[in-house]
PDB file of C-alpha atoms and ligand atoms in Angstrom:
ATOM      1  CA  UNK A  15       3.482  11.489  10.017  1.00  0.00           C
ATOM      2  CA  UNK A  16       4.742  15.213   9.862  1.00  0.00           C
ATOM      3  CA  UNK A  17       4.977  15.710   6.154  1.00  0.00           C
ATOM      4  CA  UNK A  18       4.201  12.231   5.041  1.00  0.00           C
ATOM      5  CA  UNK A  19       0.758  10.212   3.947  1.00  0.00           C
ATOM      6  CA  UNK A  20       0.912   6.397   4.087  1.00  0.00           C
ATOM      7  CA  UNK A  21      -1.872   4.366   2.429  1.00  0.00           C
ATOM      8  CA  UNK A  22      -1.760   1.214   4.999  1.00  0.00           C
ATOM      9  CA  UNK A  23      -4.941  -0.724   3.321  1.00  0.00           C
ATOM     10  CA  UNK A  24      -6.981   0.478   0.395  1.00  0.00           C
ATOM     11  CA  UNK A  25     -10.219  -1.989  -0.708  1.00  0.00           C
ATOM     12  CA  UNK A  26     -13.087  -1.909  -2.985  1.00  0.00           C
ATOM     13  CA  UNK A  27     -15.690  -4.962  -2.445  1.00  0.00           C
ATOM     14  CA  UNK A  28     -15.377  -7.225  -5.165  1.00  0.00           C
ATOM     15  CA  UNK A  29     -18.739  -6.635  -6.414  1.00  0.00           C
ATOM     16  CA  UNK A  30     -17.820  -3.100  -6.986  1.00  0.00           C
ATOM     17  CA  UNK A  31     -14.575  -3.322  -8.551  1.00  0.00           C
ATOM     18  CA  UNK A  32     -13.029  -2.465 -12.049  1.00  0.00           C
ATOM     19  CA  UNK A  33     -15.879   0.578 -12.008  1.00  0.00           C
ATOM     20  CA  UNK A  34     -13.315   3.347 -11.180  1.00  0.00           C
ATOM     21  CA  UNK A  35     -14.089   3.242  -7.661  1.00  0.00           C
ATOM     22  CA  UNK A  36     -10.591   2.530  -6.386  1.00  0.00           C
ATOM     23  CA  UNK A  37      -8.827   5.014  -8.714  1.00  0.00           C
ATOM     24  CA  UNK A  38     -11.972   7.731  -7.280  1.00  0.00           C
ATOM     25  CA  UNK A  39     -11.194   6.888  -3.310  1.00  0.00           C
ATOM     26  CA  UNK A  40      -7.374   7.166  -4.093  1.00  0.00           C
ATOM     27  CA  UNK A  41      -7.362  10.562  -5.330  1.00  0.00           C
ATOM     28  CA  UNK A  42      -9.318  11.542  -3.115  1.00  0.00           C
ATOM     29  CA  UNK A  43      -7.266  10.588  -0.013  1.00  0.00           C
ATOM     30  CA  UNK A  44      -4.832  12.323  -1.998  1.00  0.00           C
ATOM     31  CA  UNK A  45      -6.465  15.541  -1.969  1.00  0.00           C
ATOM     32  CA  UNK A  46      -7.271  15.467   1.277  1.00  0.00           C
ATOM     33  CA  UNK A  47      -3.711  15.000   2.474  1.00  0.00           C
ATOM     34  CA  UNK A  48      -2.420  17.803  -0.106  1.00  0.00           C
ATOM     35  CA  UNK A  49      -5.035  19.688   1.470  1.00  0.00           C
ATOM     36  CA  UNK A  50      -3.341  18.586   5.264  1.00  0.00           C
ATOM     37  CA  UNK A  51       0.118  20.013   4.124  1.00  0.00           C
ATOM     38  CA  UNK A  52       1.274  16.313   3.162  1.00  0.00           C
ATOM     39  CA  UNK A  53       4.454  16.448   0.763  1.00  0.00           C
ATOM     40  CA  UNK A  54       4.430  13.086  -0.338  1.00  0.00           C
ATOM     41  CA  UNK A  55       2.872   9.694  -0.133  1.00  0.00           C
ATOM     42  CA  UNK A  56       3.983   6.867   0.849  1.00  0.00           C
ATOM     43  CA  UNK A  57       2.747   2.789   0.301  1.00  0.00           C
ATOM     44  CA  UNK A  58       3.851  -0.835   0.521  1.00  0.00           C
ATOM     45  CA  UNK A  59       2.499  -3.175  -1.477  1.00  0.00           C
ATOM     46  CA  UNK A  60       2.545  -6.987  -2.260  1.00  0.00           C
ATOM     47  CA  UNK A  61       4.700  -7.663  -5.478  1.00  0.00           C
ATOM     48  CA  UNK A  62       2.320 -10.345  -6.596  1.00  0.00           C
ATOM     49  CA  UNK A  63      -0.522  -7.608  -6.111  1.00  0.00           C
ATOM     50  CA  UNK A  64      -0.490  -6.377  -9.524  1.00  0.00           C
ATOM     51  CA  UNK A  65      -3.884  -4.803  -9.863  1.00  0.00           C
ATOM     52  CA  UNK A  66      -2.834  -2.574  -6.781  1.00  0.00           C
ATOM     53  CA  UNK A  67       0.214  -1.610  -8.464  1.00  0.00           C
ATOM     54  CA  UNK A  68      -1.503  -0.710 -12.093  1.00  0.00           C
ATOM     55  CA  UNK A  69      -4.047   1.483  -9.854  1.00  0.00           C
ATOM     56  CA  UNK A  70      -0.652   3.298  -7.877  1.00  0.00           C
ATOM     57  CA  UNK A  71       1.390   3.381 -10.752  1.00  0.00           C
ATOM     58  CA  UNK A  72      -1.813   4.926 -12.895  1.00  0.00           C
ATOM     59  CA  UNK A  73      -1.854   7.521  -9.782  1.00  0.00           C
ATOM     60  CA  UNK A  74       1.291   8.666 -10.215  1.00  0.00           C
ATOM     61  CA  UNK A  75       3.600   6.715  -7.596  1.00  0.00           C
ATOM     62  CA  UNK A  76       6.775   4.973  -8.525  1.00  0.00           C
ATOM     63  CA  UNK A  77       8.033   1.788  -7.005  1.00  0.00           C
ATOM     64  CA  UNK A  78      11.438   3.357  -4.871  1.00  0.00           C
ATOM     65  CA  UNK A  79      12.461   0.346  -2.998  1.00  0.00           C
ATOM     66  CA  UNK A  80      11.699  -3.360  -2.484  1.00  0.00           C
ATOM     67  CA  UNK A  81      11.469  -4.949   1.027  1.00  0.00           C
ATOM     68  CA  UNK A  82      12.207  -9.398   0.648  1.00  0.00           C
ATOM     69  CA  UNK A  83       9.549 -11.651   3.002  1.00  0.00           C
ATOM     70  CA  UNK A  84       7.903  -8.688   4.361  1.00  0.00           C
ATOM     71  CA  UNK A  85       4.468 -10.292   3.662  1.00  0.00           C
ATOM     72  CA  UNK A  86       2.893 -14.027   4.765  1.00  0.00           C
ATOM     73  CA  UNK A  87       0.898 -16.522   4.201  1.00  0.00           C
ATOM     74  CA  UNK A  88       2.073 -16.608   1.538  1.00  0.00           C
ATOM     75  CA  UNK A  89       5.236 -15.529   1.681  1.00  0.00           C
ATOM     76  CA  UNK A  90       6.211 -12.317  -0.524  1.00  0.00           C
ATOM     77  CA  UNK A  91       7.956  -9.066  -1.118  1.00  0.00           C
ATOM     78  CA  UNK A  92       6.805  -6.167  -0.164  1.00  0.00           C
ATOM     79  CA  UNK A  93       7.489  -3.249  -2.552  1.00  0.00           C
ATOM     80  CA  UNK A  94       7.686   0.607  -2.142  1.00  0.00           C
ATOM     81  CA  UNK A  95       5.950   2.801  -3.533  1.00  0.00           C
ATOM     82  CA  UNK A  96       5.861   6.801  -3.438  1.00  0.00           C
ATOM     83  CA  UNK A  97       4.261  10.073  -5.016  1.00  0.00           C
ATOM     84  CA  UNK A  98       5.395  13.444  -4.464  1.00  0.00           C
ATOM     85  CA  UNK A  99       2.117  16.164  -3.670  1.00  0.00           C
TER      86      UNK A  99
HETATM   87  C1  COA B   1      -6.736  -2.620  -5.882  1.00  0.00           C
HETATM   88  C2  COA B   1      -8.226  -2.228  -5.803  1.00  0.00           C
HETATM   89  C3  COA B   1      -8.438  -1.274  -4.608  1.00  0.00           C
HETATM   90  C4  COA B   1      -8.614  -1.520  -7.109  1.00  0.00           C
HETATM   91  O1  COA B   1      -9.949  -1.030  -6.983  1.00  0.00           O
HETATM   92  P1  COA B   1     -10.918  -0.867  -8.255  1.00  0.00           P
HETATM   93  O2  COA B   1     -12.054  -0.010  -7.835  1.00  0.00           O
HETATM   94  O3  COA B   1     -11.245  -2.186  -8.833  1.00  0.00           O
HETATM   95  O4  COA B   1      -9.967  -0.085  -9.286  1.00  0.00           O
HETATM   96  P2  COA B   1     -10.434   0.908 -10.455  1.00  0.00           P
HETATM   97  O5  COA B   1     -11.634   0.350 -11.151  1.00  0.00           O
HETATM   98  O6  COA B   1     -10.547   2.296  -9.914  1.00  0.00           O
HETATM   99  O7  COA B   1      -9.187   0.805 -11.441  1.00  0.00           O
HETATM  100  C5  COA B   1      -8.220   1.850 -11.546  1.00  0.00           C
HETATM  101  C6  COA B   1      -6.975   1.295 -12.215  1.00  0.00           C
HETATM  102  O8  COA B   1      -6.385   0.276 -11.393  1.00  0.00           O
HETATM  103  C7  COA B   1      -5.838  -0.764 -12.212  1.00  0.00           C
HETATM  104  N1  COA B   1      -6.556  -2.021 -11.948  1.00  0.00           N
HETATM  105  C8  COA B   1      -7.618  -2.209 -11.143  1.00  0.00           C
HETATM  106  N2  COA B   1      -7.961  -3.508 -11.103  1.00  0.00           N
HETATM  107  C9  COA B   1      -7.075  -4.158 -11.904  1.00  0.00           C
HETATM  108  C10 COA B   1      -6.896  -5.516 -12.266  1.00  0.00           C
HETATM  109  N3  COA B   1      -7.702  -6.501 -11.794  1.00  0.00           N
HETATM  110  N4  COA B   1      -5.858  -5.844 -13.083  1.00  0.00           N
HETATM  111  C11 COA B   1      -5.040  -4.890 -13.565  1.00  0.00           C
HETATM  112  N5  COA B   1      -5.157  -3.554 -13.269  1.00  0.00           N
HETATM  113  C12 COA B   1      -6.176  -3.207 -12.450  1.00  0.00           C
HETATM  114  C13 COA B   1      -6.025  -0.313 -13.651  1.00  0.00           C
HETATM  115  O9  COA B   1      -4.879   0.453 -14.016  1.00  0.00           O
HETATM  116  C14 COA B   1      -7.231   0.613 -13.538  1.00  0.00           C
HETATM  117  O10 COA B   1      -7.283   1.562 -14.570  1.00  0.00           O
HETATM  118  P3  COA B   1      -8.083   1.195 -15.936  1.00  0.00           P
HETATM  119  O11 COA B   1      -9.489   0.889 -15.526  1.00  0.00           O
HETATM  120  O12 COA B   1      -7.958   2.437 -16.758  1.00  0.00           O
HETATM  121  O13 COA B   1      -7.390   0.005 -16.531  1.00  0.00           O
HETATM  122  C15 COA B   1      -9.122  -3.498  -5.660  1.00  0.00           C
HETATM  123  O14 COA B   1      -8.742  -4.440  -6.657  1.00  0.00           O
HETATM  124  C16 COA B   1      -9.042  -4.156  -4.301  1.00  0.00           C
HETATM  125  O15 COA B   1      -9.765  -3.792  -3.369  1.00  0.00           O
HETATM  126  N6  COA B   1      -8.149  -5.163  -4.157  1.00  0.00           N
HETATM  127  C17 COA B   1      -8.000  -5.920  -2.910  1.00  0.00           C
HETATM  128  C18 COA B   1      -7.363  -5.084  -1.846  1.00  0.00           C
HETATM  129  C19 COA B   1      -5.990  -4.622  -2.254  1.00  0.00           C
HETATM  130  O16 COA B   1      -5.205  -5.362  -2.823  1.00  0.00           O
HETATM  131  N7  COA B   1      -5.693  -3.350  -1.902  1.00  0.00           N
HETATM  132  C20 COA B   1      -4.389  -2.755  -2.114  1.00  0.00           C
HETATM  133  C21 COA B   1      -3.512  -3.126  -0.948  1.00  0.00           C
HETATM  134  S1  COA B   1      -2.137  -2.045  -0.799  1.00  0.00           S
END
């Protein structure tokens, strides 16, 4: 959206996690809207979802707001994250 990336869903099959893969894919989106004119990225993501926030937080984003009951089944918080490019 004009100037801004969003990272809606980002998955790695189980049997292919913890290998880098994620942290590969990421940056490369990255690049790719850098390369688009992108200024900054933009997530949400579940606050009981810590393995997607060590792999944001690793790339660079930092949590900027926090959203209560966005998520269901179950239930949780959604929390924002964002990286300038
Ligand atoms: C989140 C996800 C994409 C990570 O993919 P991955 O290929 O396993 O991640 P990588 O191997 O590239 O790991 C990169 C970094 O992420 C973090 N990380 C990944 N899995 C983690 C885990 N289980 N626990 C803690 N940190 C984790 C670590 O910081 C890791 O760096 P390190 O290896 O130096 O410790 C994957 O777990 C997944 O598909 N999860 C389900 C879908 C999901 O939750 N997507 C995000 C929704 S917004």
């Amino acid at each position: 959206m004009g100037p801004e990336a969003q990272v809606t869903n980002l998955v790695i099959d189980p049997s292919h996690r913890r290998q880098g893969k994620g942290e590969r894919l990421l940056s490369f989106l990255l690049e790719q809207a850098r390369a688009e004119g992108c200024l900054r990225c933009t997530l949400d993501v579940r606050a009981a979802n810590i393995a997607a926030q060590q792999l944001y937080g690793k790339a660079g984003f930092q949590m900027v707001g926090r959203r209560p009951g966005v998520y269901t089944a179950p239930m949780d918080d959604a929390l924002l994250m964002e990286k300038c490019l």
